[in-house]
Every structure is written in C-alpha cells, then in structure tokens.
Rosetta silent file (secondary structure, phi, psi, omega in degrees, C-alpha in Angstrom):
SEQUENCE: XXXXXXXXXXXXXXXXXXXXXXXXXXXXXXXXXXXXXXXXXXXXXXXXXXXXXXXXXXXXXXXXXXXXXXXXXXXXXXXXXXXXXXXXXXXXXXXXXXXXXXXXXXXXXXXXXXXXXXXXXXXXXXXXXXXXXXXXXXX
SCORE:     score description
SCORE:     0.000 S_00000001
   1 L     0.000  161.474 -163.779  251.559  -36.864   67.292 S_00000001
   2 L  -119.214  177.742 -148.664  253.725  -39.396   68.769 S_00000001
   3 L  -106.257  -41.185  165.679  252.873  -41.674   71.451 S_00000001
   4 L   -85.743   24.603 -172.372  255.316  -40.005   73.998 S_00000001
   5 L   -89.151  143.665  151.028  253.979  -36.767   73.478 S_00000001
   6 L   -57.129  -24.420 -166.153  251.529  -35.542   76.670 S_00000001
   7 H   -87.527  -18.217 -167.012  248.962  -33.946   74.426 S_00000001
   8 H   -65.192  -23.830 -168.700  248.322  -37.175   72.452 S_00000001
   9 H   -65.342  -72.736 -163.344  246.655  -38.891   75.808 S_00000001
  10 H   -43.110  -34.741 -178.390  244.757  -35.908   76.200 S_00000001
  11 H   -93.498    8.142  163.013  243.746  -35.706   72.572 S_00000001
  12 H   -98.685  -12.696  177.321  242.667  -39.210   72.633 S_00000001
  13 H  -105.473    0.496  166.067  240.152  -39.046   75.928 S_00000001
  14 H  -100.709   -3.837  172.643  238.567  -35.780   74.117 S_00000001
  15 H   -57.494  -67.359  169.154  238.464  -38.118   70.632 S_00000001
  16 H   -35.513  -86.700 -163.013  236.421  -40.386   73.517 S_00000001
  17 H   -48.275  -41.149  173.206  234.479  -38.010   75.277 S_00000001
  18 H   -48.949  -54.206 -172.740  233.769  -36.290   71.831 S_00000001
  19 H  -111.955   14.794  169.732  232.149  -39.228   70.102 S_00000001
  20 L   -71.697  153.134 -172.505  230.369  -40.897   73.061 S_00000001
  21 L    93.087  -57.286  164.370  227.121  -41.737   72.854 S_00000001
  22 L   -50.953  112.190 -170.172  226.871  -41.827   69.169 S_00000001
  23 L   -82.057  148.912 -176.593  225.716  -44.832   67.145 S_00000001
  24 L   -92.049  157.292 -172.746  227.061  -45.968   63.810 S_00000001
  25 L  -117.747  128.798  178.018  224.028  -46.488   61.357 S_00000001
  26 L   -92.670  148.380 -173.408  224.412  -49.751   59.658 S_00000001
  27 L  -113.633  125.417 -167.599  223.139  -49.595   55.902 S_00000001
  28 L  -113.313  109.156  163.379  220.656  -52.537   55.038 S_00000001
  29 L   -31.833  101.290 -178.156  220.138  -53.317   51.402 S_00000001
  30 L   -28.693  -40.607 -175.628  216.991  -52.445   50.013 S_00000001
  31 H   -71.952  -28.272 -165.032  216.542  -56.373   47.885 S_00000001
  32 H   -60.213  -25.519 -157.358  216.966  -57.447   51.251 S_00000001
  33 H   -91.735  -17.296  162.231  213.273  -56.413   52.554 S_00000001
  34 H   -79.897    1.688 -174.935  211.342  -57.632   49.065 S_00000001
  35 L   -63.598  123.176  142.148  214.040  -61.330   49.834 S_00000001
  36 L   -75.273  153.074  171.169  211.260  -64.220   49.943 S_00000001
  37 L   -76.152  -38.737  176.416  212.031  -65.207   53.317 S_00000001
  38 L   103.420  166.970 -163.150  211.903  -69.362   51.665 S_00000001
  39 L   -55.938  154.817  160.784  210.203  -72.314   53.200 S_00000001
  40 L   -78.927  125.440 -158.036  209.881  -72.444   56.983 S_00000001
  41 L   -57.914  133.994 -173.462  212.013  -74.152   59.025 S_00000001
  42 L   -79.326  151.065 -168.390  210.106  -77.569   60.364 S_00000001
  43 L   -89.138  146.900  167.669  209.385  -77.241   64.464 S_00000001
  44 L   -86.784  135.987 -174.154  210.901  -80.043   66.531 S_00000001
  45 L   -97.925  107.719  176.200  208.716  -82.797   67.429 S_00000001
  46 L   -80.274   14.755 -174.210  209.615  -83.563   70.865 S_00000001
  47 L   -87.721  165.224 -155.544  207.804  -86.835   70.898 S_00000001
  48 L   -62.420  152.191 -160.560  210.237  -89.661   71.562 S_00000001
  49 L  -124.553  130.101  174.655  212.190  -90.583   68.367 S_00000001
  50 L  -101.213   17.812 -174.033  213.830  -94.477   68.906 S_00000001
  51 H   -49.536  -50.512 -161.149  216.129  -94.138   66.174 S_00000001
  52 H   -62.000  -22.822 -169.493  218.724  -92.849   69.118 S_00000001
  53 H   -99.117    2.956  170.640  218.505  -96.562   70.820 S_00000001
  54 H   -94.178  -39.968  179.468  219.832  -98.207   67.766 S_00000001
  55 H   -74.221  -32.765  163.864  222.872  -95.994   67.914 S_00000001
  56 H   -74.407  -19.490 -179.485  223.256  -96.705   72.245 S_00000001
  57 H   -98.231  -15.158  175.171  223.428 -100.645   71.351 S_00000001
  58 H   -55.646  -57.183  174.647  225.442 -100.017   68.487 S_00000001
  59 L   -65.427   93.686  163.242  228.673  -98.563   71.025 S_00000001
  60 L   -80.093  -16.769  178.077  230.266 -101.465   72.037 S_00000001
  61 L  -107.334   55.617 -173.893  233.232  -99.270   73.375 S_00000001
  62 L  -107.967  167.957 -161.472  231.461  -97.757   75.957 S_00000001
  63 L   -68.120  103.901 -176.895  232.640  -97.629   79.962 S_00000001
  64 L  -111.763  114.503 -155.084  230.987 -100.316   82.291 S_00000001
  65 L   -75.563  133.058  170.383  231.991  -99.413   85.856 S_00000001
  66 L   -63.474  130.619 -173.925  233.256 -102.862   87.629 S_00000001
  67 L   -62.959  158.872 -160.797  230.589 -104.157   89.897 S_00000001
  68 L   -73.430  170.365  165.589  230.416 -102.499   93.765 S_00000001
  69 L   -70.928  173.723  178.465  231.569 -104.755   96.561 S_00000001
  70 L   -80.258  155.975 -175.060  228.640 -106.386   98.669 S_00000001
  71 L   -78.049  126.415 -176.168  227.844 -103.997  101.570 S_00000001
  72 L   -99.095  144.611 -177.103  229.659 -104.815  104.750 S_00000001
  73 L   -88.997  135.634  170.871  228.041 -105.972  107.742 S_00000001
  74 L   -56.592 -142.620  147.758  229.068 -105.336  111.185 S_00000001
  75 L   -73.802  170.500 -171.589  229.990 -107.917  113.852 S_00000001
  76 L   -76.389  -48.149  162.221  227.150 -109.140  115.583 S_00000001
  77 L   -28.128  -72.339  179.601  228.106 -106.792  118.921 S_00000001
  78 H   -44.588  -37.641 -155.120  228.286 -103.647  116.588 S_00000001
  79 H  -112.404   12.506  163.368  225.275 -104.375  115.145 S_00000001
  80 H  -114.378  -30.427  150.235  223.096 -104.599  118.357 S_00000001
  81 H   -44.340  -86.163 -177.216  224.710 -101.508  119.519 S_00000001
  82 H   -63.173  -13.611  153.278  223.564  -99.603  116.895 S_00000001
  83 H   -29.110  -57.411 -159.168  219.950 -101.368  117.063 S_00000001
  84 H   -53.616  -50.393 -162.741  220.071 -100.000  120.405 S_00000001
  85 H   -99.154   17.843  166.722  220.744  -96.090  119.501 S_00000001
  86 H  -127.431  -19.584  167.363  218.760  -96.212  116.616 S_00000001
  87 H   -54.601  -65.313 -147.665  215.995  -99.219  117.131 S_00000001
  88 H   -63.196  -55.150  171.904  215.101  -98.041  120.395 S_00000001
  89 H   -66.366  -12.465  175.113  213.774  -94.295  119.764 S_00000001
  90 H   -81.465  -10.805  175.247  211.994  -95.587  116.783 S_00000001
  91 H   -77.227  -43.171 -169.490  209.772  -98.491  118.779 S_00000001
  92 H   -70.408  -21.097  176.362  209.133  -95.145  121.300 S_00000001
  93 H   -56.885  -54.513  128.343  208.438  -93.199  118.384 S_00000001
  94 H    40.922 -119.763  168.490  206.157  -95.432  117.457 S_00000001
  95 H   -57.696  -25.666 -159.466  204.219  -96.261  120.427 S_00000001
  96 H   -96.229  -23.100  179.972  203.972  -92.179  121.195 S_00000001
  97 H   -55.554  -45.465 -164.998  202.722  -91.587  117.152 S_00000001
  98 L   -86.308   -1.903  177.331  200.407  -94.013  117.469 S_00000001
  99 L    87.290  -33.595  168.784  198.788  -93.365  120.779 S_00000001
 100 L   -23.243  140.255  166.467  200.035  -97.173  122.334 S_00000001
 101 L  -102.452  113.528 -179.474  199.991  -97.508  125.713 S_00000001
 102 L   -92.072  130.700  163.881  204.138  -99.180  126.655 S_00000001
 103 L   -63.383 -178.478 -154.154  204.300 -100.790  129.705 S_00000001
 104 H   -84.091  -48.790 -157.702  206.857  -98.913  132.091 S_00000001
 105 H   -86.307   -5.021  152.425  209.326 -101.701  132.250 S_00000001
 106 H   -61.471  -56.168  172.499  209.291 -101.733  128.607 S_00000001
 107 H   -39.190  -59.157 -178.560  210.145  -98.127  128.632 S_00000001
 108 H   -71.461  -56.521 -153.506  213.241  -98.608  130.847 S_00000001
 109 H   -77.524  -29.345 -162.736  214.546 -101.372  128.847 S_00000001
 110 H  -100.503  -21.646  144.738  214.518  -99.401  125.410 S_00000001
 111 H   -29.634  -88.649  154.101  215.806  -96.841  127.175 S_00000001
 112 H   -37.402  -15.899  170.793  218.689  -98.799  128.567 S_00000001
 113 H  -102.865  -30.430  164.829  219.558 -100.179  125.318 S_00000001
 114 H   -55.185  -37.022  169.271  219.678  -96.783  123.843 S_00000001
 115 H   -61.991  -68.992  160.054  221.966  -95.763  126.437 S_00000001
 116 H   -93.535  129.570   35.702  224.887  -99.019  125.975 S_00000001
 117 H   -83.367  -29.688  156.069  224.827  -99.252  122.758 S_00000001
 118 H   -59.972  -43.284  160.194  225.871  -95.650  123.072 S_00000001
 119 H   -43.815  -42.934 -169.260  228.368  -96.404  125.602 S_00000001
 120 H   -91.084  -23.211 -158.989  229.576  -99.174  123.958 S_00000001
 121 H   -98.118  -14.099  160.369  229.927  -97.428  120.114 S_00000001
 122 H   -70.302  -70.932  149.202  231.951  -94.880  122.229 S_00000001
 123 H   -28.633  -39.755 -167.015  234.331  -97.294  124.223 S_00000001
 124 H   -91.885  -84.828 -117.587  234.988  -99.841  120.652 S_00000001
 125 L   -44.968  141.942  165.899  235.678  -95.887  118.410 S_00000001
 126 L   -48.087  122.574  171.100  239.145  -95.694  117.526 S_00000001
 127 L   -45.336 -154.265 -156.508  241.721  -93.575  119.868 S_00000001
 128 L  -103.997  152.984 -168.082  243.573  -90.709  118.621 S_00000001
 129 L   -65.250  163.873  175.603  245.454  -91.328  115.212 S_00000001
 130 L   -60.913  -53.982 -161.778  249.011  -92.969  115.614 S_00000001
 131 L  -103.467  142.821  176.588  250.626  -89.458  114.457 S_00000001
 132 L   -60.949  -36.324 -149.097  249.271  -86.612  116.404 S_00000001
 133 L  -130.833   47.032  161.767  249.606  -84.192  112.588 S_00000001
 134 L  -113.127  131.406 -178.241  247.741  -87.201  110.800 S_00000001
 135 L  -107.525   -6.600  171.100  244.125  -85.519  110.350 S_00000001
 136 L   141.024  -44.462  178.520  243.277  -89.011  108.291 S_00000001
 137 L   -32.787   99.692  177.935  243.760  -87.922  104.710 S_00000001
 138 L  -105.303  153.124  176.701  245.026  -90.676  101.688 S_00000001
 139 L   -88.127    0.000    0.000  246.616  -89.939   98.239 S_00000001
C-alpha cells in the first residue's frame, strides 16, 4: 500500500486498535538468576568528610564579589522624620504591651511627631518624573 492510498490510514489505526493493550514479553537469560550478585556496594557515610576543604583552599580562581558600599545615612531632617513615623508607635507600643501608665502630654507629643514626620516625608518625596511616559526603569 502506498502512503497516498485512503485504505492505508485506515489499515494502520486497525494495526493500532488491533494490538493495543498487548505487552511484549522480554526473554531473561536463565545464567542470569544463578549470576552471584558480587560484593555489595559500600553505603555512604554521611558523616562530614574534610578532604573537600583541602580542595575549596586549593581554587585560587574562584569569584570574590567586590566589597558593598557602606550603608547610606540620611540627612539629619530625614532621619528624625522617619524616627517620628516609625519611633513613635513603637514607644506607644511599648507602653500599651507593657501595661505603663504615659502621661497624656506625652501621648500628644508622640503623636504629633508621628504625624510631621509624615507630613514632612510627603512634602521632601519627589514630584512626578520629568517625562510623563518615564515609569522609572534603567538599562
């Protein structure tokens, strides 16, 4: 049958349907089941082996990442601002975990610094980008 013949399709999905299901039986040599199996393979000893730290000091051409910059600190302003919104609920946190009695005028003032230093880390944030279709993104 040829390939552009119609019956060959046909006579290839009942070749399919025809031998589905059916397993091929693999034939296993008889010497194989009298085979010594031979010594047994030795189990890995997972306790620590230091052979491997003679081989890490050995690679001298390995990558050492250039040291980070020092972490930068804000301006003095900046950095009382954010005291303020983040300092402040943690003294009332505090005082309310712990049961503390705050005086009132205490209260108000950590208050009030939680408040400008929010005001003010709003007022200093940067306007709207120079290009309106800049979302910020560098190559």
């Amino acid at each position: 049958m040829q390939r552009d013949d119609p019956d060959y399709d046909d006579a290839a999905w009942q070749a399919i349907v025809d031998n589905y299901g059916e397993r091929v039986e693999l034939e296993t040599p008889d010497d194989e089941d009298d085979a010594d199996p031979g010594p047994a393979p030795e189990s890995y000893d997972d306790r620590y082996d230091d052979t491997y730290d003679d081989l890490d000091q050995a690679d001298e051409d390995r990558f050492v990442p250039a040291q980070a910059p020092p972490v930068p600190v804000p301006p003095p302003d900046r950095m009382l601002a954010w005291l303020g919104v983040f300092g402040a609920p943690a003294v009332l946190l505090v005082f309310l975990v712990l049961g503390l009695g705050m005086p009132s005028w205490l209260g108000w003032l950590l208050v009030a610094w939680f408040v400008g230093g929010f005001c003010y880390l709003v007022i200093r944030s940067p306007g709207p980008p120079r290009d309106p279709w800049d979302d910020g993104a560098r190559v």
